mmCIF file of C-alpha atoms in Angstrom:
data_model
loop_
_atom_site.group_PDB
_atom_site.id
_atom_site.type_symbol
_atom_site.label_atom_id
_atom_site.label_comp_id
_atom_site.label_asym_id
_atom_site.label_seq_id
_atom_site.Cartn_x
_atom_site.Cartn_y
_atom_site.Cartn_z
ATOM 1 C CA MET A 103 32.603 19.582 30.349
ATOM 2 C CA PRO A 104 32.951 16.617 32.751
ATOM 3 C CA ARG A 105 31.907 13.202 31.556
ATOM 4 C CA TRP A 106 29.666 11.330 33.982
ATOM 5 C CA ILE A 107 30.398 7.606 34.279
ATOM 6 C CA VAL A 108 27.333 5.638 35.301
ATOM 7 C CA ARG A 109 27.348 2.911 37.936
ATOM 8 C CA PHE A 110 24.165 1.121 38.885
ATOM 9 C CA PRO A 111 22.878 -0.721 41.909
ATOM 10 C CA ARG A 112 23.197 -4.464 41.372
ATOM 11 C CA MET A 113 19.428 -4.969 41.105
ATOM 12 C CA ASN A 114 17.864 -4.474 37.704
ATOM 13 C CA GLY A 115 14.436 -2.956 37.099
ATOM 14 C CA ALA A 116 12.492 -6.225 37.245
ATOM 15 C CA ALA A 117 14.258 -7.256 40.453
ATOM 16 C CA ILE A 118 13.423 -3.914 42.061
ATOM 17 C CA LEU A 119 9.721 -4.280 41.266
ATOM 18 C CA LEU A 120 9.651 -7.875 42.556
ATOM 19 C CA ALA A 121 11.430 -6.804 45.733
ATOM 20 C CA ALA A 122 8.931 -3.990 46.211
ATOM 21 C CA ALA A 123 5.987 -6.372 45.852
ATOM 22 C CA ALA A 124 7.488 -8.799 48.346
ATOM 23 C CA HIS A 125 8.347 -5.940 50.725
ATOM 24 C CA SER A 126 4.782 -4.597 50.609
ATOM 25 C CA ALA A 127 3.321 -8.005 51.349
ATOM 26 C CA GLY A 128 5.800 -8.620 54.165
ATOM 27 C CA THR A 129 5.190 -5.264 55.764
ATOM 28 C CA ALA A 130 1.446 -5.740 55.665
ATOM 29 C CA ALA A 131 1.823 -9.008 57.558
ATOM 30 C CA PHE A 132 4.235 -7.655 60.200
ATOM 31 C CA ALA A 133 3.624 -9.190 63.596
ATOM 32 C CA ALA A 134 2.240 -7.602 66.732
ATOM 33 C CA SER A 135 -0.451 -4.955 66.402
ATOM 34 C CA PRO A 136 0.172 -2.050 68.780
ATOM 35 C CA ASP A 137 -2.567 -0.238 70.654
ATOM 36 C CA VAL A 138 -2.922 2.601 68.180
ATOM 37 C CA GLY A 139 -5.460 4.239 70.466
ATOM 38 C CA LYS A 140 -2.586 5.258 72.759
ATOM 39 C CA TYR A 141 -0.426 6.678 69.956
ATOM 40 C CA PRO A 142 1.326 9.084 70.181
ATOM 41 C CA GLN A 143 2.547 9.188 73.768
ATOM 42 C CA ARG A 144 5.674 11.268 73.132
ATOM 43 C CA PRO A 145 6.996 13.704 70.481
ATOM 44 C CA ILE A 146 7.199 12.546 66.865
ATOM 45 C CA ARG A 147 10.196 13.489 64.709
ATOM 46 C CA ILE A 148 9.966 14.094 60.952
ATOM 47 C CA VAL A 149 13.458 14.024 59.404
ATOM 48 C CA ILE A 150 14.077 15.957 56.182
ATOM 49 C CA GLY A 151 17.194 15.625 54.035
ATOM 50 C CA PHE A 152 17.169 19.244 52.875
ATOM 51 C CA THR A 153 17.518 22.742 54.276
ATOM 52 C CA PRO A 154 14.469 24.697 55.480
ATOM 53 C CA GLY A 155 12.333 26.553 52.964
ATOM 54 C CA GLY A 156 11.939 24.043 50.151
ATOM 55 C CA VAL A 157 8.699 22.243 49.322
ATOM 56 C CA PRO A 158 9.679 18.996 51.157
ATOM 57 C CA ASP A 159 10.359 21.069 54.274
ATOM 58 C CA ILE A 160 7.276 23.274 54.020
ATOM 59 C CA THR A 161 5.002 20.308 53.316
ATOM 60 C CA ALA A 162 6.367 18.438 56.323
ATOM 61 C CA ARG A 163 5.924 21.484 58.550
ATOM 62 C CA LEU A 164 2.314 21.955 57.430
ATOM 63 C CA ILE A 165 1.594 18.319 58.252
ATOM 64 C CA ALA A 166 3.507 18.497 61.543
ATOM 65 C CA THR A 167 1.528 21.530 62.706
ATOM 66 C CA LYS A 168 -1.825 19.894 61.978
ATOM 67 C CA LEU A 169 -0.864 16.554 63.539
ATOM 68 C CA ALA A 170 0.341 18.339 66.673
ATOM 69 C CA GLU A 171 -2.986 20.182 66.926
ATOM 70 C CA THR A 172 -4.952 16.943 66.559
ATOM 71 C CA TRP A 173 -2.848 14.746 68.826
ATOM 72 C CA LYS A 174 -1.899 17.420 71.385
ATOM 73 C CA GLN A 175 1.627 16.114 71.059
ATOM 74 C CA GLN A 176 4.761 17.791 69.738
ATOM 75 C CA VAL A 177 5.763 16.951 66.158
ATOM 76 C CA ILE A 178 9.362 18.036 65.525
ATOM 77 C CA VAL A 179 10.778 18.769 62.063
ATOM 78 C CA ASP A 180 14.465 17.844 61.960
ATOM 79 C CA ASN A 181 16.439 19.084 58.932
ATOM 80 C CA ARG A 182 19.446 16.882 58.151
ATOM 81 C CA PRO A 183 20.668 18.081 54.732
ATOM 82 C CA GLY A 184 23.461 16.516 52.730
ATOM 83 C CA ALA A 185 24.353 13.811 50.199
ATOM 84 C CA GLY A 186 21.150 14.194 48.218
ATOM 85 C CA GLY A 187 18.951 13.373 51.198
ATOM 86 C CA THR A 188 20.715 10.104 52.005
ATOM 87 C CA ILE A 189 21.951 11.269 55.422
ATOM 88 C CA ALA A 190 18.358 11.734 56.547
ATOM 89 C CA GLY A 191 17.434 8.428 54.913
ATOM 90 C CA GLN A 192 20.083 6.579 56.914
ATOM 91 C CA ILE A 193 18.825 8.117 60.167
ATOM 92 C CA VAL A 194 15.262 6.929 59.584
ATOM 93 C CA ALA A 195 16.179 3.537 58.097
ATOM 94 C CA SER A 196 18.042 2.697 61.306
ATOM 95 C CA ALA A 197 15.468 4.221 63.684
ATOM 96 C CA ASN A 198 13.225 2.241 65.985
ATOM 97 C CA PRO A 199 10.128 1.271 63.899
ATOM 98 C CA ASP A 200 7.635 2.570 66.431
ATOM 99 C CA GLY A 201 6.000 5.426 64.517
ATOM 100 C CA TYR A 202 7.982 8.154 66.256
ATOM 101 C CA THR A 203 10.591 8.732 63.517
ATOM 102 C CA LEU A 204 9.382 9.525 59.993
ATOM 103 C CA LEU A 205 11.075 10.684 56.782
ATOM 104 C CA SER A 206 9.859 13.443 54.459
ATOM 105 C CA VAL A 207 11.081 12.625 50.939
ATOM 106 C CA SER A 208 10.977 13.928 47.389
ATOM 107 C CA ASN A 209 12.159 12.753 43.954
ATOM 108 C CA ALA A 210 15.658 12.783 45.421
ATOM 109 C CA HIS A 211 14.826 9.556 47.276
ATOM 110 C CA SER A 212 14.378 7.667 43.994
ATOM 111 C CA VAL A 213 17.192 9.546 42.278
ATOM 112 C CA ALA A 214 19.687 8.419 44.923
ATOM 113 C CA ALA A 215 18.773 4.776 44.303
ATOM 114 C CA ALA A 216 19.303 5.287 40.577
ATOM 115 C CA ILE A 217 22.691 7.020 40.637
ATOM 116 C CA TYR A 218 24.603 6.216 43.834
ATOM 117 C CA PRO A 219 26.722 3.064 43.466
ATOM 118 C CA LYS A 220 26.279 2.386 47.195
ATOM 119 C CA LEU A 221 23.768 3.649 49.734
ATOM 120 C CA PRO A 222 23.807 3.222 53.520
ATOM 121 C CA TYR A 223 20.335 1.661 53.318
ATOM 122 C CA ASP A 224 18.109 -0.382 51.003
ATOM 123 C CA THR A 225 15.689 2.056 49.340
ATOM 124 C CA ILE A 226 13.022 -0.614 48.865
ATOM 125 C CA ASN A 227 13.342 -2.830 51.924
ATOM 126 C CA ASP A 228 14.349 -0.389 54.661
ATOM 127 C CA PHE A 229 11.291 1.886 54.439
ATOM 128 C CA ALA A 230 7.519 1.613 54.592
ATOM 129 C CA GLY A 231 5.532 4.046 52.502
ATOM 130 C CA ILE A 232 2.936 6.060 54.408
ATOM 131 C CA THR A 233 1.626 8.267 51.630
ATOM 132 C CA MET A 234 2.608 10.590 48.845
ATOM 133 C CA THR A 235 1.818 14.043 50.171
ATOM 134 C CA ALA A 236 1.991 16.373 47.176
ATOM 135 C CA ASN A 237 3.258 16.795 43.658
ATOM 136 C CA GLY A 238 3.883 19.641 41.254
ATOM 137 C CA PRO A 239 5.282 20.210 37.783
ATOM 138 C CA ALA A 240 8.316 21.935 36.341
ATOM 139 C CA LEU A 241 8.311 25.036 34.181
ATOM 140 C CA VAL A 242 10.409 25.068 31.014
ATOM 141 C CA LEU A 243 12.217 28.393 31.319
ATOM 142 C CA VAL A 244 14.263 30.106 28.606
ATOM 143 C CA PRO A 245 16.362 33.307 28.631
ATOM 144 C CA PRO A 246 14.433 36.452 27.683
ATOM 145 C CA ALA A 247 17.029 37.252 25.021
ATOM 146 C CA LEU A 248 16.699 33.869 23.295
ATOM 147 C CA GLY A 249 13.470 34.970 21.646
ATOM 148 C CA VAL A 250 11.887 31.522 21.932
ATOM 149 C CA LYS A 251 8.178 31.447 22.733
ATOM 150 C CA THR A 252 7.199 27.795 22.262
ATOM 151 C CA ILE A 253 8.547 24.282 22.786
ATOM 152 C CA LYS A 254 8.568 23.714 19.022
ATOM 153 C CA GLU A 255 10.733 26.796 18.535
ATOM 154 C CA LEU A 256 13.143 25.686 21.270
ATOM 155 C CA ILE A 257 13.480 22.217 19.749
ATOM 156 C CA ALA A 258 13.977 23.597 16.240
ATOM 157 C CA LEU A 259 16.644 26.031 17.409
ATOM 158 C CA ALA A 260 18.465 23.362 19.423
ATOM 159 C CA ARG A 261 18.447 20.987 16.443
ATOM 160 C CA SER A 262 19.933 23.708 14.269
ATOM 161 C CA ARG A 263 22.850 24.043 16.689
ATOM 162 C CA PRO A 264 23.707 20.507 17.858
ATOM 163 C CA GLY A 265 25.952 20.441 20.916
ATOM 164 C CA GLN A 266 25.833 24.230 21.296
ATOM 165 C CA PHE A 267 22.822 24.540 23.591
ATOM 166 C CA ASN A 268 23.117 24.116 27.367
ATOM 167 C CA PHE A 269 20.528 23.377 30.022
ATOM 168 C CA SER A 270 21.017 24.168 33.690
ATOM 169 C CA SER A 271 20.119 22.173 36.779
ATOM 170 C CA ALA A 272 20.387 22.338 40.547
ATOM 171 C CA GLY A 273 23.196 19.772 40.434
ATOM 172 C CA VAL A 274 24.092 16.348 39.079
ATOM 173 C CA GLY A 275 21.314 13.929 39.989
ATOM 174 C CA SER A 276 18.862 16.642 41.008
ATOM 175 C CA GLY A 277 15.242 16.540 39.919
ATOM 176 C CA SER A 278 15.875 19.382 37.473
ATOM 177 C CA HIS A 279 18.769 17.387 35.977
ATOM 178 C CA PHE A 280 16.565 14.356 35.365
ATOM 179 C CA ALA A 281 13.731 16.526 34.045
ATOM 180 C CA GLY A 282 16.143 18.091 31.553
ATOM 181 C CA GLU A 283 17.476 14.707 30.460
ATOM 182 C CA LEU A 284 13.944 13.392 29.910
ATOM 183 C CA PHE A 285 13.136 16.442 27.802
ATOM 184 C CA LYS A 286 16.395 16.081 25.859
ATOM 185 C CA SER A 287 15.549 12.456 25.071
ATOM 186 C CA ALA A 288 11.905 13.103 24.170
ATOM 187 C CA ALA A 289 12.804 16.057 21.946
ATOM 188 C CA ASP A 290 15.755 14.207 20.365
ATOM 189 C CA ILE A 291 18.090 17.173 20.767
ATOM 190 C CA ASP A 292 21.850 17.323 21.378
ATOM 191 C CA VAL A 293 22.263 19.666 24.365
ATOM 192 C CA VAL A 294 24.806 19.849 27.188
ATOM 193 C CA HIS A 295 23.991 19.627 30.894
ATOM 194 C CA VAL A 296 25.540 22.345 33.069
ATOM 195 C CA PRO A 297 25.038 21.678 36.803
ATOM 196 C CA PHE A 298 24.987 24.426 39.431
ATOM 197 C CA LYS A 299 24.965 24.451 43.230
ATOM 198 C CA GLY A 300 21.220 24.911 43.497
ATOM 199 C CA ILE A 301 18.037 26.247 41.964
ATOM 200 C CA PRO A 302 18.814 29.957 42.549
ATOM 201 C CA GLU A 303 22.092 29.684 40.618
ATOM 202 C CA ALA A 304 20.445 27.717 37.799
ATOM 203 C CA LEU A 305 17.708 30.356 37.540
ATOM 204 C CA THR A 306 20.254 33.191 37.478
ATOM 205 C CA GLU A 307 22.240 31.600 34.667
ATOM 206 C CA THR A 308 19.066 31.029 32.647
ATOM 207 C CA MET A 309 17.890 34.601 33.016
ATOM 208 C CA ALA A 310 21.371 35.825 32.058
ATOM 209 C CA GLY A 311 21.297 33.744 28.873
ATOM 210 C CA ARG A 312 24.366 31.657 29.683
ATOM 211 C CA VAL A 313 22.217 28.520 29.378
ATOM 212 C CA GLN A 314 19.313 28.029 27.004
ATOM 213 C CA PHE A 315 16.718 26.331 29.201
ATOM 214 C CA PHE A 316 16.014 25.159 32.737
ATOM 215 C CA MET A 317 13.334 22.761 34.023
ATOM 216 C CA SER A 318 12.576 24.638 37.235
ATOM 217 C CA PRO A 319 10.146 23.560 39.939
ATOM 218 C CA LEU A 320 7.073 25.732 39.485
ATOM 219 C CA ALA A 321 7.280 26.916 43.081
ATOM 220 C CA SER A 322 10.811 28.253 42.612
ATOM 221 C CA ALA A 323 10.113 30.314 39.507
ATOM 222 C CA ILE A 324 6.458 31.327 39.487
ATOM 223 C CA GLY A 325 7.196 34.737 41.025
ATOM 224 C CA LEU A 326 9.875 35.525 38.443
ATOM 225 C CA VAL A 327 7.571 34.402 35.618
ATOM 226 C CA ARG A 328 4.715 36.590 36.843
ATOM 227 C CA GLU A 329 7.099 39.549 37.132
ATOM 228 C CA GLY A 330 8.182 39.039 33.513
ATOM 229 C CA LYS A 331 11.814 38.354 34.424
ATOM 230 C CA VAL A 332 11.975 34.948 32.746
ATOM 231 C CA PRO A 333 9.648 33.384 30.151
ATOM 232 C CA ALA A 334 7.951 30.063 30.890
ATOM 233 C CA ILE A 335 7.183 28.433 27.553
ATOM 234 C CA ALA A 336 5.603 25.248 28.927
ATOM 235 C CA VAL A 337 4.675 23.304 32.042
ATOM 236 C CA THR A 338 5.491 19.604 32.459
ATOM 237 C CA SER A 339 2.195 18.483 34.033
ATOM 238 C CA SER A 340 -0.473 16.549 32.124
ATOM 239 C CA ALA A 341 -2.778 19.579 32.231
ATOM 240 C CA ARG A 342 -2.285 23.316 32.500
ATOM 241 C CA VAL A 343 -1.889 24.645 36.031
ATOM 242 C CA PRO A 344 -4.292 27.197 37.530
ATOM 243 C CA GLN A 345 -1.403 29.369 38.708
ATOM 244 C CA LEU A 346 -0.337 30.013 35.067
ATOM 245 C CA PRO A 347 -3.346 29.119 32.894
ATOM 246 C CA ASN A 348 -1.885 30.634 29.743
ATOM 247 C CA VAL A 349 1.238 28.461 29.819
ATOM 248 C CA PRO A 350 0.685 25.302 27.718
ATOM 249 C CA THR A 351 1.873 21.832 28.653
ATOM 250 C CA VAL A 352 4.886 20.253 26.982
ATOM 251 C CA ALA A 353 2.567 17.482 25.776
ATOM 252 C CA GLU A 354 0.243 19.857 23.950
ATOM 253 C CA SER A 355 3.235 21.796 22.589
ATOM 254 C CA GLY A 356 4.589 19.025 20.396
ATOM 255 C CA LEU A 357 5.744 16.175 22.666
ATOM 256 C CA PRO A 358 2.617 14.072 23.321
ATOM 257 C CA GLY A 359 2.722 12.051 26.528
ATOM 258 C CA PHE A 360 5.563 14.028 28.099
ATOM 259 C CA ARG A 361 5.173 14.547 31.835
ATOM 260 C CA TRP A 362 7.458 15.260 34.768
ATOM 261 C CA ASP A 363 6.358 15.816 38.361
ATOM 262 C CA TYR A 364 8.276 16.834 41.428
ATOM 263 C CA TRP A 365 6.738 14.653 44.130
ATOM 264 C CA TYR A 366 6.868 14.594 47.922
ATOM 265 C CA GLY A 367 5.906 11.973 50.491
ATOM 266 C CA MET A 368 6.274 10.432 53.927
ATOM 267 C CA LEU A 369 8.024 7.199 54.905
ATOM 268 C CA ALA A 370 8.569 5.216 58.095
ATOM 269 C CA PRO A 371 11.169 2.570 58.977
ATOM 270 C CA ALA A 372 10.346 -0.705 57.249
ATOM 271 C CA LYS A 373 9.150 -2.709 60.259
ATOM 272 C CA THR A 374 6.733 -0.081 61.531
ATOM 273 C CA PRO A 375 3.576 -2.070 62.382
ATOM 274 C CA ARG A 376 0.891 -1.835 59.733
ATOM 275 C CA PRO A 377 -1.767 -0.450 62.131
ATOM 276 C CA LEU A 378 0.506 2.521 62.847
ATOM 277 C CA VAL A 379 1.268 3.021 59.148
ATOM 278 C CA ASN A 380 -2.455 2.998 58.406
ATOM 279 C CA LEU A 381 -3.168 5.442 61.239
ATOM 280 C CA LEU A 382 -0.488 7.827 59.994
ATOM 281 C CA ASN A 383 -1.844 7.486 56.461
ATOM 282 C CA ARG A 384 -5.378 8.398 57.589
ATOM 283 C CA GLU A 385 -4.265 11.389 59.623
ATOM 284 C CA ILE A 386 -1.881 12.790 57.017
ATOM 285 C CA THR A 387 -4.499 12.292 54.287
ATOM 286 C CA ARG A 388 -7.027 14.160 56.441
ATOM 287 C CA THR A 389 -4.513 16.957 56.958
ATOM 288 C CA LEU A 390 -3.858 17.261 53.226
ATOM 289 C CA GLY A 391 -7.592 17.704 52.677
ATOM 290 C CA LEU A 392 -7.808 20.804 54.883
ATOM 291 C CA PRO A 393 -8.474 23.966 52.825
ATOM 292 C CA ASP A 394 -5.645 25.987 54.385
ATOM 293 C CA VAL A 395 -3.119 23.215 53.738
ATOM 294 C CA GLY A 396 -4.264 22.798 50.134
ATOM 295 C CA GLY A 397 -4.175 26.550 49.614
ATOM 296 C CA ARG A 398 -0.633 26.835 50.964
ATOM 297 C CA LEU A 399 0.577 23.984 48.750
ATOM 298 C CA SER A 400 -1.133 25.509 45.707
ATOM 299 C CA ALA A 401 0.642 28.793 46.343
ATOM 300 C CA LEU A 402 3.908 26.820 46.234
ATOM 301 C CA GLY A 403 3.035 25.265 42.880
ATOM 302 C CA ALA A 404 2.099 21.880 44.334
ATOM 303 C CA GLU A 405 -1.138 20.038 45.020
ATOM 304 C CA PRO A 406 -2.118 17.487 47.675
ATOM 305 C CA ALA A 407 -1.694 13.962 46.265
ATOM 306 C CA PRO A 408 -2.384 11.381 49.014
ATOM 307 C CA THR A 409 -2.128 7.666 48.245
ATOM 308 C CA THR A 410 -2.426 4.386 50.111
ATOM 309 C CA PRO A 411 0.777 3.072 51.714
ATOM 310 C CA GLN A 412 0.908 0.200 49.213
ATOM 311 C CA ALA A 413 0.440 2.532 46.257
ATOM 312 C CA PHE A 414 3.264 4.765 47.467
ATOM 313 C CA ASP A 415 5.636 1.797 47.843
ATOM 314 C CA LYS A 416 4.772 0.698 44.300
ATOM 315 C CA PHE A 417 5.186 4.227 42.943
ATOM 316 C CA ILE A 418 8.682 4.589 44.412
ATOM 317 C CA ALA A 419 9.817 1.230 43.005
ATOM 318 C CA GLU A 420 8.546 2.141 39.529
ATOM 319 C CA ASP A 421 10.087 5.611 39.783
ATOM 320 C CA ILE A 422 13.495 4.107 40.550
ATOM 321 C CA VAL A 423 13.273 1.868 37.470
ATOM 322 C CA THR A 424 12.348 4.859 35.285
ATOM 323 C CA LEU A 425 15.182 6.988 36.646
ATOM 324 C CA MET A 426 17.719 4.175 36.260
ATOM 325 C CA ALA A 427 16.868 4.083 32.560
ATOM 326 C CA VAL A 428 17.333 7.847 32.313
ATOM 327 C CA ALA A 429 20.640 7.627 34.212
ATOM 328 C CA ARG A 430 21.862 4.856 31.937
ATOM 329 C CA LYS A 431 21.105 6.823 28.769
ATOM 330 C CA ALA A 432 22.522 10.090 30.084
ATOM 331 C CA LYS A 433 25.518 8.490 31.842
ATOM 332 C CA ILE A 434 24.671 10.076 35.189
ATOM 333 C CA THR A 435 26.328 9.061 38.438
ATOM 334 C CA VAL A 436 28.006 10.457 41.516
ATOM 335 C CA GLN A 437 31.326 9.154 42.807
#
């Protein structure tokens, strides 16, 4: 198996949090207040760093549709996949900060800051948080033939075969990779990471029994679990999910305090005037509260999770620090 050599951004965790606090204060004080009553006067573009069909894309499209209906203005979703979402990030970081170019992000936004030695933008200082939009847990999946029915059984079996168990992911630095590394650390087990090209491949290898577990986004696997094609032995949220009420949490299954969420949100370029950021926050929050939007997200295994702009900035900074610690321990990087 390849050995991943870790390289970190020059800022340490404390410096990142201080920079985030200063950035939030600076953004709030940004100069001229635009006439938000005239916004928007032309189409708005939401850039997404992933291909169509995933939760970041679907969430952005739900929001775009509702904003277009309210504002009677076109809201365009622009998919720019590649490099873990950093291509899209660069586009928005360098865009005019006028509220007409936004970025739909997920965990990958924080992951990139934790594992890429260099980025074409500053993750903290080049963006202004608008709001988190949604979050959802992972399912701990195991092969049907493994015969494991609980987290305790999985941990016991892995400990009896140190270095012989594998876990799959959607690629080095993906959310499923970090979720697996967090579980590995919390469970104190010696297992090997096996990255694949994406979630479908990781699911296939798990069902075939060539890997022993996979921390899959709930949305990607719920259909297979309901059809009985792959067992879900736990969910990584703090409470059981209504979509699978009989599946216990990892925390209640023997690892108290364990939690992992896949999260999604919306950003603007850093110098976007605060009145516009606040307007976008209000409108997106209103959209997330609509029953049809909430129902669609729930069907995908996610739930609306709006925040204030300041809270989202703080969340991202703290998430980066957490993921840097995971990357350091697991020796994760990309060249």
